[in-house]
Amino acid sequence: MSDTREVEALRAELTARDYRITKQRMKIVAELASVRRYVTARELHARLARARAGVGLATVYRTLETLQAVGAASARPVARGEMGYLFCPVAHHHHAVCTKCGKVEDVPCRSAQKFERALEADLRFRLTRHSLDFFGVCARCS
Amino acid sequence: MSDTREVEALRAELTARDYRITKQRMKIVAELASVRRYVTARELHARLARARAGVGLATVYRTLETLQAVGAASARPVARGEMGYLFCPVAHHHHAVCTKCGKVEDVPCRSAQKFERALEADLRFRLTRHSLDFFGVCARCS
DNA sequence: GTCTCTGCAAAGGGTTTGCAACGCA
DNA sequence: TGCGTTGCAAACCCTTTGCAGAGAC
């Protein structure tokens, strides 16, 4: 799979931004990259604990924050006051989330941009950012 | 403004769904309807307190939950673990949020639906729901 | 009169933070 | 060696809940 390449790219990005490459960070990144759905910090922490990774929950939170800062993870509220995190190192795109298995497909942004341009003219809004998520049932779950 | 009409419609909807029309609920609805941006429960509670409305914070939370249940409010995480609520009684649409003043413009859904149909064919996803928000600077703030 | 709703305060629980030890660069 | 990072646990703080009284219908 392409996880390895993506993780390598992320490692370079972290270094470029003066973040240090620590064992804990890389374990968290590897685990997050291997799960192609939104996971909570607690869930990620539990997975790492199961793998005897010895990473603290606070470190998981801190790393997830770092990953968001470098644009390698996206966050979304998933339950009562709990956030879900997804590894998504690609520049800018959207997600189609399976409501049964949680699987996430990447969706390119082109069409949304077309929508956005029409909107700018209509509303006289200078748009800088948008957030778009689709929910449904993936091919396998159907 | 059209607040009054929307609030009246909501009152009917609440009655139809066997929710009771209480002074507190109506005060909360009126306040939320008069603020055309995402506000937190605490902020709403503070505004009501300032107006000597005498509504408890727990009631604000419970009412906001009720409003979401009847589809009259939408929620969005706005800060560290805090949710923002917006009065939006219209069936289904999207929002353009001004990042300066917080003002929210409604965006019709038609184009997004077109995008959605193309996506269903591409990904073989059976889509049931989507969430789309735009952020930028409104005409007045420019 | 019944049953929902409210207010208060306490509990709950996800997330953040302080600080000393650790370890990457 | 210096400074960013980690782990632990406590602190934080938004949100929910229990319960008795109030109020809508």
mmCIF file of C-alpha atoms (C1' of nucleotides) in Angstrom:
data_model
loop_
_atom_site.group_PDB
_atom_site.id
_atom_site.type_symbol
_atom_site.label_atom_id
_atom_site.label_comp_id
_atom_site.label_asym_id
_atom_site.label_seq_id
_atom_site.Cartn_x
_atom_site.Cartn_y
_atom_site.Cartn_z
ATOM 1 C CA MET A 1 0.000 0.000 0.000
ATOM 2 C CA SER A 2 0.975 3.645 -0.304
ATOM 3 C CA ASP A 3 1.058 4.234 3.449
ATOM 4 C CA THR A 4 4.839 4.028 3.480
ATOM 5 C CA ARG A 5 5.292 6.732 0.885
ATOM 6 C CA GLU A 6 2.828 9.010 2.618
ATOM 7 C CA VAL A 7 4.466 8.476 5.975
ATOM 8 C CA GLU A 8 7.883 9.234 4.472
ATOM 9 C CA ALA A 9 6.565 12.458 2.992
ATOM 10 C CA LEU A 10 5.103 13.401 6.345
ATOM 11 C CA ARG A 11 8.404 12.705 8.072
ATOM 12 C CA ALA A 12 10.084 15.148 5.690
ATOM 13 C CA GLU A 13 7.382 17.735 6.280
ATOM 14 C CA LEU A 14 7.780 17.463 10.044
ATOM 15 C CA THR A 15 11.522 17.894 9.770
ATOM 16 C CA ALA A 16 11.096 20.857 7.446
ATOM 17 C CA ARG A 17 8.875 22.483 10.020
ATOM 18 C CA ASP A 18 11.321 21.892 12.863
ATOM 19 C CA TYR A 19 9.322 19.183 14.551
ATOM 20 C CA ARG A 20 11.381 16.320 15.895
ATOM 21 C CA ILE A 21 11.039 12.777 14.721
ATOM 22 C CA THR A 22 10.361 10.781 17.853
ATOM 23 C CA LYS A 23 9.532 7.118 18.313
ATOM 24 C CA GLN A 24 6.138 8.010 19.761
ATOM 25 C CA ARG A 25 5.179 10.320 16.925
ATOM 26 C CA MET A 26 6.081 7.792 14.301
ATOM 27 C CA LYS A 27 4.175 5.041 16.068
ATOM 28 C CA ILE A 28 1.110 7.242 16.260
ATOM 29 C CA VAL A 29 1.433 8.236 12.612
ATOM 30 C CA ALA A 30 1.876 4.623 11.527
ATOM 31 C CA GLU A 31 -1.156 3.513 13.475
ATOM 32 C CA LEU A 32 -3.295 6.379 12.198
ATOM 33 C CA ALA A 33 -2.148 5.759 8.633
ATOM 34 C CA SER A 34 -3.094 2.095 8.863
ATOM 35 C CA VAL A 35 -6.640 2.911 9.909
ATOM 36 C CA ARG A 36 -8.554 4.407 7.027
ATOM 37 C CA ARG A 37 -11.365 5.823 9.103
ATOM 38 C CA TYR A 38 -11.995 8.490 11.710
ATOM 39 C CA VAL A 39 -10.727 7.278 15.077
ATOM 40 C CA THR A 40 -10.903 8.957 18.456
ATOM 41 C CA ALA A 41 -7.802 9.752 20.470
ATOM 42 C CA ARG A 42 -8.846 7.158 23.060
ATOM 43 C CA GLU A 43 -9.262 4.492 20.397
ATOM 44 C CA LEU A 44 -5.893 5.276 18.881
ATOM 45 C CA HIS A 45 -4.336 5.173 22.328
ATOM 46 C CA ALA A 46 -5.951 1.808 23.047
ATOM 47 C CA ARG A 47 -4.677 0.382 19.763
ATOM 48 C CA LEU A 48 -1.162 1.536 20.559
ATOM 49 C CA ALA A 49 -1.396 0.118 24.059
ATOM 50 C CA ARG A 50 -2.495 -3.220 22.608
ATOM 51 C CA ALA A 51 0.624 -3.145 20.446
ATOM 52 C CA ARG A 52 2.729 -2.390 23.552
ATOM 53 C CA ALA A 53 3.758 0.919 22.031
ATOM 54 C CA GLY A 54 3.922 2.638 25.389
ATOM 55 C CA VAL A 55 2.558 5.976 24.246
ATOM 56 C CA GLY A 56 0.688 8.213 26.660
ATOM 57 C CA LEU A 57 -2.782 9.539 25.918
ATOM 58 C CA ALA A 58 -1.599 13.117 26.261
ATOM 59 C CA THR A 59 1.049 12.456 23.644
ATOM 60 C CA VAL A 60 -1.596 11.077 21.328
ATOM 61 C CA TYR A 61 -3.585 14.294 21.704
ATOM 62 C CA ARG A 62 -0.510 16.437 21.241
ATOM 63 C CA THR A 63 0.575 14.537 18.162
ATOM 64 C CA LEU A 64 -2.880 14.716 16.612
ATOM 65 C CA GLU A 65 -2.778 18.457 17.119
ATOM 66 C CA THR A 66 0.626 18.599 15.456
ATOM 67 C CA LEU A 67 -0.601 16.523 12.532
ATOM 68 C CA GLN A 68 -3.501 18.886 12.026
ATOM 69 C CA ALA A 69 -1.096 21.811 12.176
ATOM 70 C CA VAL A 70 0.969 20.402 9.322
ATOM 71 C CA GLY A 71 -2.188 19.430 7.424
ATOM 72 C CA ALA A 72 -1.716 15.697 7.698
ATOM 73 C CA ALA A 73 -4.840 14.921 9.664
ATOM 74 C CA SER A 74 -8.413 16.102 9.659
ATOM 75 C CA ALA A 75 -10.753 16.183 12.639
ATOM 76 C CA ARG A 76 -14.485 15.811 12.907
ATOM 77 C CA PRO A 77 -16.839 15.506 15.888
ATOM 78 C CA VAL A 78 -17.970 11.892 16.037
ATOM 79 C CA ALA A 79 -19.836 11.507 19.312
ATOM 80 C CA ARG A 80 -21.003 13.460 22.325
ATOM 81 C CA GLY A 81 -18.142 15.880 22.665
ATOM 82 C CA GLU A 82 -15.605 13.499 21.190
ATOM 83 C CA MET A 83 -13.496 14.149 18.111
ATOM 84 C CA GLY A 84 -12.491 11.707 15.414
ATOM 85 C CA TYR A 85 -9.191 11.995 13.545
ATOM 86 C CA LEU A 86 -8.284 10.819 10.071
ATOM 87 C CA PHE A 87 -4.887 10.554 8.432
ATOM 88 C CA CYS A 88 -5.127 12.585 5.232
ATOM 89 C CA PRO A 89 -1.814 13.934 4.016
ATOM 90 C CA VAL A 90 -3.134 14.976 0.604
ATOM 91 C CA ALA A 91 -3.359 18.700 -0.059
ATOM 92 C CA HIS A 92 -7.069 19.418 -0.121
ATOM 93 C CA HIS A 93 -9.933 17.111 -0.809
ATOM 94 C CA HIS A 94 -13.163 15.817 0.674
ATOM 95 C CA HIS A 95 -14.436 12.611 2.170
ATOM 96 C CA ALA A 96 -17.145 10.081 1.559
ATOM 97 C CA VAL A 97 -17.719 8.318 4.857
ATOM 98 C CA CYS A 98 -19.430 4.943 5.036
ATOM 99 C CA THR A 99 -21.939 5.101 7.862
ATOM 100 C CA LYS A 100 -21.767 1.328 8.298
ATOM 101 C CA CYS A 101 -18.073 0.442 8.342
ATOM 102 C CA GLY A 102 -16.604 3.902 8.743
ATOM 103 C CA LYS A 103 -14.421 3.543 5.656
ATOM 104 C CA VAL A 104 -13.399 6.836 4.111
ATOM 105 C CA GLU A 105 -12.943 7.459 0.384
ATOM 106 C CA ASP A 106 -11.145 10.540 -0.823
ATOM 107 C CA VAL A 107 -13.074 12.851 -3.100
ATOM 108 C CA PRO A 108 -11.264 15.324 -5.334
ATOM 109 C CA CYS A 109 -12.190 18.920 -4.924
ATOM 110 C CA ARG A 110 -12.615 20.142 -8.498
ATOM 111 C CA SER A 111 -16.395 20.177 -8.626
ATOM 112 C CA ALA A 112 -16.642 21.836 -5.251
ATOM 113 C CA GLN A 113 -14.401 24.614 -6.507
ATOM 114 C CA LYS A 114 -16.721 25.197 -9.430
ATOM 115 C CA PHE A 115 -19.597 25.464 -6.970
ATOM 116 C CA GLU A 116 -17.530 27.815 -4.877
ATOM 117 C CA ARG A 117 -16.825 30.221 -7.735
ATOM 118 C CA ALA A 118 -20.517 30.499 -8.580
ATOM 119 C CA LEU A 119 -21.207 31.133 -4.923
ATOM 120 C CA GLU A 120 -18.670 33.928 -4.651
ATOM 121 C CA ALA A 121 -20.444 35.846 -7.386
ATOM 122 C CA ASP A 122 -23.902 35.242 -5.918
ATOM 123 C CA LEU A 123 -23.204 36.114 -2.313
ATOM 124 C CA ARG A 124 -20.341 38.526 -2.789
ATOM 125 C CA PHE A 125 -18.396 36.430 -0.324
ATOM 126 C CA ARG A 126 -14.640 36.149 -0.656
ATOM 127 C CA LEU A 127 -14.320 32.460 0.102
ATOM 128 C CA THR A 128 -11.143 31.099 1.588
ATOM 129 C CA ARG A 129 -11.999 27.618 2.735
ATOM 130 C CA HIS A 130 -14.720 25.026 2.622
ATOM 131 C CA SER A 131 -15.508 21.814 4.374
ATOM 132 C CA LEU A 132 -17.469 19.087 2.644
ATOM 133 C CA ASP A 133 -18.265 15.594 3.817
ATOM 134 C CA PHE A 134 -20.514 12.978 2.315
ATOM 135 C CA PHE A 135 -22.096 10.168 4.281
ATOM 136 C CA GLY A 136 -23.602 6.988 2.930
ATOM 137 C CA VAL A 137 -22.985 3.296 2.409
ATOM 138 C CA CYS A 138 -19.934 2.097 0.532
ATOM 139 C CA ALA A 139 -20.003 -0.505 -2.231
ATOM 140 C CA ARG A 140 -18.947 -3.350 0.030
ATOM 141 C CA CYS A 141 -21.503 -2.565 2.743
ATOM 142 C CA SER A 142 -24.391 -2.331 0.285
ATOM 143 C CA MET B 1 -37.461 40.647 9.326
ATOM 144 C CA SER B 2 -38.731 37.159 8.700
ATOM 145 C CA ASP B 3 -37.790 35.899 12.138
ATOM 146 C CA THR B 4 -41.362 36.113 13.319
ATOM 147 C CA ARG B 5 -42.709 33.915 10.568
ATOM 148 C CA GLU B 6 -39.977 31.338 11.112
ATOM 149 C CA VAL B 7 -40.531 31.309 14.839
ATOM 150 C CA GLU B 8 -44.266 30.834 14.318
ATOM 151 C CA ALA B 9 -43.606 27.902 12.004
ATOM 152 C CA LEU B 10 -41.299 26.401 14.584
ATOM 153 C CA ARG B 11 -43.914 26.802 17.298
ATOM 154 C CA ALA B 12 -46.340 24.824 15.156
ATOM 155 C CA GLU B 13 -43.716 22.164 14.503
ATOM 156 C CA LEU B 14 -42.995 21.787 18.199
ATOM 157 C CA THR B 15 -46.695 21.438 18.981
ATOM 158 C CA ALA B 16 -47.115 18.899 16.195
ATOM 159 C CA ARG B 17 -44.307 16.842 17.707
ATOM 160 C CA ASP B 18 -45.815 16.965 21.202
ATOM 161 C CA TYR B 19 -43.276 19.336 22.618
ATOM 162 C CA ARG B 20 -44.688 21.911 24.987
ATOM 163 C CA ILE B 21 -44.505 25.616 24.342
ATOM 164 C CA THR B 22 -42.829 27.052 27.396
ATOM 165 C CA LYS B 23 -41.706 30.572 28.184
ATOM 166 C CA GLN B 24 -38.100 29.442 28.400
ATOM 167 C CA ARG B 25 -38.124 27.634 25.075
ATOM 168 C CA MET B 26 -39.624 30.575 23.293
ATOM 169 C CA LYS B 27 -37.133 32.990 24.828
ATOM 170 C CA ILE B 28 -34.263 30.777 23.749
ATOM 171 C CA VAL B 29 -35.684 30.418 20.255
ATOM 172 C CA ALA B 30 -36.229 34.160 19.935
ATOM 173 C CA GLU B 31 -32.703 34.908 21.045
ATOM 174 C CA LEU B 32 -31.192 32.284 18.746
ATOM 175 C CA ALA B 33 -33.300 33.511 15.829
ATOM 176 C CA SER B 34 -32.154 37.076 16.370
ATOM 177 C CA VAL B 35 -28.491 36.096 16.166
ATOM 178 C CA ARG B 36 -27.576 35.108 12.652
ATOM 179 C CA ARG B 37 -24.365 33.356 13.551
ATOM 180 C CA TYR B 38 -23.155 30.276 15.373
ATOM 181 C CA VAL B 39 -23.325 30.903 19.117
ATOM 182 C CA THR B 40 -22.270 28.679 21.979
ATOM 183 C CA ALA B 41 -24.666 27.562 24.669
ATOM 184 C CA ARG B 42 -22.802 29.680 27.205
ATOM 185 C CA GLU B 43 -23.000 32.753 25.001
ATOM 186 C CA LEU B 44 -26.714 32.248 24.450
ATOM 187 C CA HIS B 45 -27.185 31.760 28.172
ATOM 188 C CA ALA B 46 -25.252 34.960 28.896
ATOM 189 C CA ARG B 47 -27.357 36.933 26.410
ATOM 190 C CA LEU B 48 -30.527 35.660 28.019
ATOM 191 C CA ALA B 49 -29.206 36.478 31.476
ATOM 192 C CA ARG B 50 -28.405 39.999 30.309
ATOM 193 C CA ALA B 51 -32.027 40.313 29.183
ATOM 194 C CA ARG B 52 -33.180 39.080 32.604
ATOM 195 C CA ALA B 53 -34.767 36.055 30.977
ATOM 196 C CA GLY B 54 -34.005 33.808 33.927
ATOM 197 C CA VAL B 55 -33.248 30.694 31.904
ATOM 198 C CA GLY B 56 -30.872 28.080 33.275
ATOM 199 C CA LEU B 57 -27.867 26.882 31.319
ATOM 200 C CA ALA B 58 -29.090 23.300 31.425
ATOM 201 C CA THR B 59 -32.330 24.409 29.848
ATOM 202 C CA VAL B 60 -30.415 26.138 27.093
ATOM 203 C CA TYR B 61 -28.573 22.899 26.351
ATOM 204 C CA ARG B 62 -31.769 20.855 26.475
ATOM 205 C CA THR B 63 -33.587 23.270 24.203
ATOM 206 C CA LEU B 64 -30.755 23.334 21.693
ATOM 207 C CA GLU B 65 -30.915 19.561 21.599
ATOM 208 C CA THR B 66 -34.653 19.723 21.017
ATOM 209 C CA LEU B 67 -34.215 22.253 18.235
ATOM 210 C CA GLN B 68 -31.714 19.989 16.522
ATOM 211 C CA ALA B 69 -34.128 17.100 16.894
ATOM 212 C CA VAL B 70 -36.843 18.987 15.046
ATOM 213 C CA GLY B 71 -34.350 20.240 12.489
ATOM 214 C CA ALA B 72 -34.523 23.882 13.491
ATOM 215 C CA ALA B 73 -30.919 24.305 14.534
ATOM 216 C CA SER B 74 -27.577 23.135 13.277
ATOM 217 C CA ALA B 75 -24.478 22.550 15.377
ATOM 218 C CA ARG B 76 -20.813 22.869 14.578
ATOM 219 C CA PRO B 77 -17.693 22.665 16.729
ATOM 220 C CA VAL B 78 -16.390 26.204 17.111
ATOM 221 C CA ALA B 79 -13.623 26.109 19.700
ATOM 222 C CA ARG B 80 -11.755 23.759 21.965
ATOM 223 C CA GLY B 81 -14.443 21.206 22.636
ATOM 224 C CA GLU B 82 -17.219 23.763 22.409
ATOM 225 C CA MET B 83 -20.176 23.624 20.038
ATOM 226 C CA GLY B 84 -21.786 26.500 18.193
ATOM 227 C CA TYR B 85 -25.486 26.538 17.366
ATOM 228 C CA LEU B 86 -27.294 28.284 14.551
ATOM 229 C CA PHE B 87 -31.010 28.817 14.054
ATOM 230 C CA CYS B 88 -31.800 27.348 10.637
ATOM 231 C CA PRO B 89 -35.378 26.189 10.239
ATOM 232 C CA VAL B 90 -35.115 25.716 6.475
ATOM 233 C CA ALA B 91 -35.239 22.151 5.193
ATOM 234 C CA HIS B 92 -31.747 21.471 3.905
ATOM 235 C CA HIS B 93 -29.107 23.887 2.793
ATOM 236 C CA HIS B 94 -25.538 24.956 3.442
ATOM 237 C CA HIS B 95 -23.784 27.870 5.003
ATOM 238 C CA ALA B 96 -21.282 30.499 4.061
ATOM 239 C CA VAL B 97 -19.680 31.682 7.278
ATOM 240 C CA CYS B 98 -17.853 34.989 7.503
ATOM 241 C CA THR B 99 -14.623 34.384 9.394
ATOM 242 C CA LYS B 100 -14.514 38.008 10.487
ATOM 243 C CA CYS B 101 -17.974 38.824 11.782
ATOM 244 C CA GLY B 102 -19.408 35.317 11.982
ATOM 245 C CA LYS B 103 -22.390 36.203 9.827
ATOM 246 C CA VAL B 104 -23.953 33.207 8.110
ATOM 247 C CA GLU B 105 -25.536 33.214 4.653
ATOM 248 C CA ASP B 106 -27.724 30.368 3.524
ATOM 249 C CA VAL B 107 -26.641 28.502 0.420
ATOM 250 C CA PRO B 108 -29.110 26.419 -1.552
ATOM 251 C CA CYS B 109 -28.236 22.809 -2.049
ATOM 252 C CA ARG B 110 -28.928 22.220 -5.731
ATOM 253 C CA SER B 111 -25.366 22.298 -6.996
ATOM 254 C CA ALA B 112 -24.168 20.088 -4.204
ATOM 255 C CA GLN B 113 -26.743 17.517 -5.177
ATOM 256 C CA LYS B 114 -25.442 17.500 -8.733
ATOM 257 C CA PHE B 115 -21.966 16.894 -7.365
ATOM 258 C CA GLU B 116 -23.360 14.155 -5.178
ATOM 259 C CA ARG B 117 -24.929 12.264 -8.061
ATOM 260 C CA ALA B 118 -21.678 12.257 -10.020
ATOM 261 C CA LEU B 119 -19.920 11.005 -6.933
ATOM 262 C CA GLU B 120 -22.330 8.121 -6.422
ATOM 263 C CA ALA B 121 -21.504 6.772 -9.845
ATOM 264 C CA ASP B 122 -17.756 7.226 -9.416
ATOM 265 C CA LEU B 123 -17.324 5.724 -5.976
ATOM 266 C CA ARG B 124 -20.243 3.329 -5.991
ATOM 267 C CA PHE B 125 -21.296 4.919 -2.736
ATOM 268 C CA ARG B 126 -24.973 5.117 -1.847
ATOM 269 C CA LEU B 127 -24.977 8.612 -0.388
ATOM 270 C CA THR B 128 -27.553 9.601 2.192
ATOM 271 C CA ARG B 129 -26.324 12.852 3.630
ATOM 272 C CA HIS B 130 -23.721 15.537 3.176
ATOM 273 C CA SER B 131 -22.371 18.407 5.141
ATOM 274 C CA LEU B 132 -20.953 21.451 3.406
ATOM 275 C CA ASP B 133 -19.727 24.700 4.868
ATOM 276 C CA PHE B 134 -17.951 27.589 3.242
ATOM 277 C CA PHE B 135 -15.757 30.052 5.098
ATOM 278 C CA GLY B 136 -14.599 33.419 3.930
ATOM 279 C CA VAL B 137 -15.187 37.119 4.262
ATOM 280 C CA CYS B 138 -18.596 38.608 3.623
ATOM 281 C CA ALA B 139 -19.252 41.641 1.453
ATOM 282 C CA ARG B 140 -19.480 44.029 4.373
ATOM 283 C CA CYS B 141 -16.274 42.814 6.013
ATOM 284 C CA SER B 142 -14.267 43.057 2.789
ATOM 285 C "C1'" DG C 1 -54.708 16.186 37.203
ATOM 286 C "C1'" DT C 2 -50.995 14.365 34.521
ATOM 287 C "C1'" DC C 3 -46.872 14.439 32.533
ATOM 288 C "C1'" DT C 4 -43.379 17.283 30.588
ATOM 289 C "C1'" DC C 5 -40.155 20.883 31.544
ATOM 290 C "C1'" DT C 6 -37.146 23.683 34.445
ATOM 291 C "C1'" DG C 7 -33.452 25.010 37.853
ATOM 292 C "C1'" DC C 8 -29.824 23.953 40.591
ATOM 293 C "C1'" DA C 9 -25.905 21.673 41.638
ATOM 294 C "C1'" DA C 10 -23.182 17.807 41.214
ATOM 295 C "C1'" DA C 11 -21.350 14.319 38.295
ATOM 296 C "C1'" DG C 12 -19.349 12.975 33.946
ATOM 297 C "C1'" DG C 13 -15.895 12.691 30.628
ATOM 298 C "C1'" DG C 14 -13.056 14.294 26.788
ATOM 299 C "C1'" DT C 15 -9.095 17.277 26.475
ATOM 300 C "C1'" DT C 16 -5.422 20.160 28.182
ATOM 301 C "C1'" DT C 17 -1.629 21.437 31.180
ATOM 302 C "C1'" DG C 18 2.402 21.526 34.726
ATOM 303 C "C1'" DC C 19 6.562 19.697 35.587
ATOM 304 C "C1'" DA C 20 10.430 16.703 35.845
ATOM 305 C "C1'" DA C 21 12.754 13.284 33.091
ATOM 306 C "C1'" DC C 22 13.985 11.963 28.545
ATOM 307 C "C1'" DG C 23 16.101 11.936 24.066
ATOM 308 C "C1'" DC C 24 16.511 13.849 19.271
ATOM 309 C "C1'" DA C 25 19.484 16.907 16.631
ATOM 310 C "C1'" DT D 1 24.535 19.963 25.314
ATOM 311 C "C1'" DG D 2 20.134 22.445 24.450
ATOM 312 C "C1'" DC D 3 15.653 22.462 23.782
ATOM 313 C "C1'" DG D 4 11.649 20.133 21.998
ATOM 314 C "C1'" DT D 5 8.925 16.056 23.583
ATOM 315 C "C1'" DT D 6 6.946 12.693 26.740
ATOM 316 C "C1'" DG D 7 4.359 10.608 30.769
ATOM 317 C "C1'" DC D 8 1.731 10.974 34.561
ATOM 318 C "C1'" DA D 9 -1.799 12.863 36.977
ATOM 319 C "C1'" DA D 10 -4.304 16.651 38.162
ATOM 320 C "C1'" DA D 11 -6.826 20.444 36.445
ATOM 321 C "C1'" DC D 12 -10.177 22.240 33.135
ATOM 322 C "C1'" DC D 13 -14.430 23.075 31.475
ATOM 323 C "C1'" DC D 14 -18.184 21.972 28.392
ATOM 324 C "C1'" DT D 15 -22.063 19.111 28.794
ATOM 325 C "C1'" DT D 16 -25.208 15.927 30.951
ATOM 326 C "C1'" DT D 17 -27.976 14.153 34.714
ATOM 327 C "C1'" DG D 18 -30.878 13.545 39.178
ATOM 328 C "C1'" DC D 19 -34.435 15.223 41.553
ATOM 329 C "C1'" DA D 20 -37.971 18.099 43.414
ATOM 330 C "C1'" DG D 21 -40.962 21.795 42.185
ATOM 331 C "C1'" DA D 22 -43.349 24.440 38.506
ATOM 332 C "C1'" DG D 23 -46.173 24.808 34.666
ATOM 333 C "C1'" DA D 24 -48.398 23.490 29.988
ATOM 334 C "C1'" DC D 25 -52.459 21.254 28.209
#
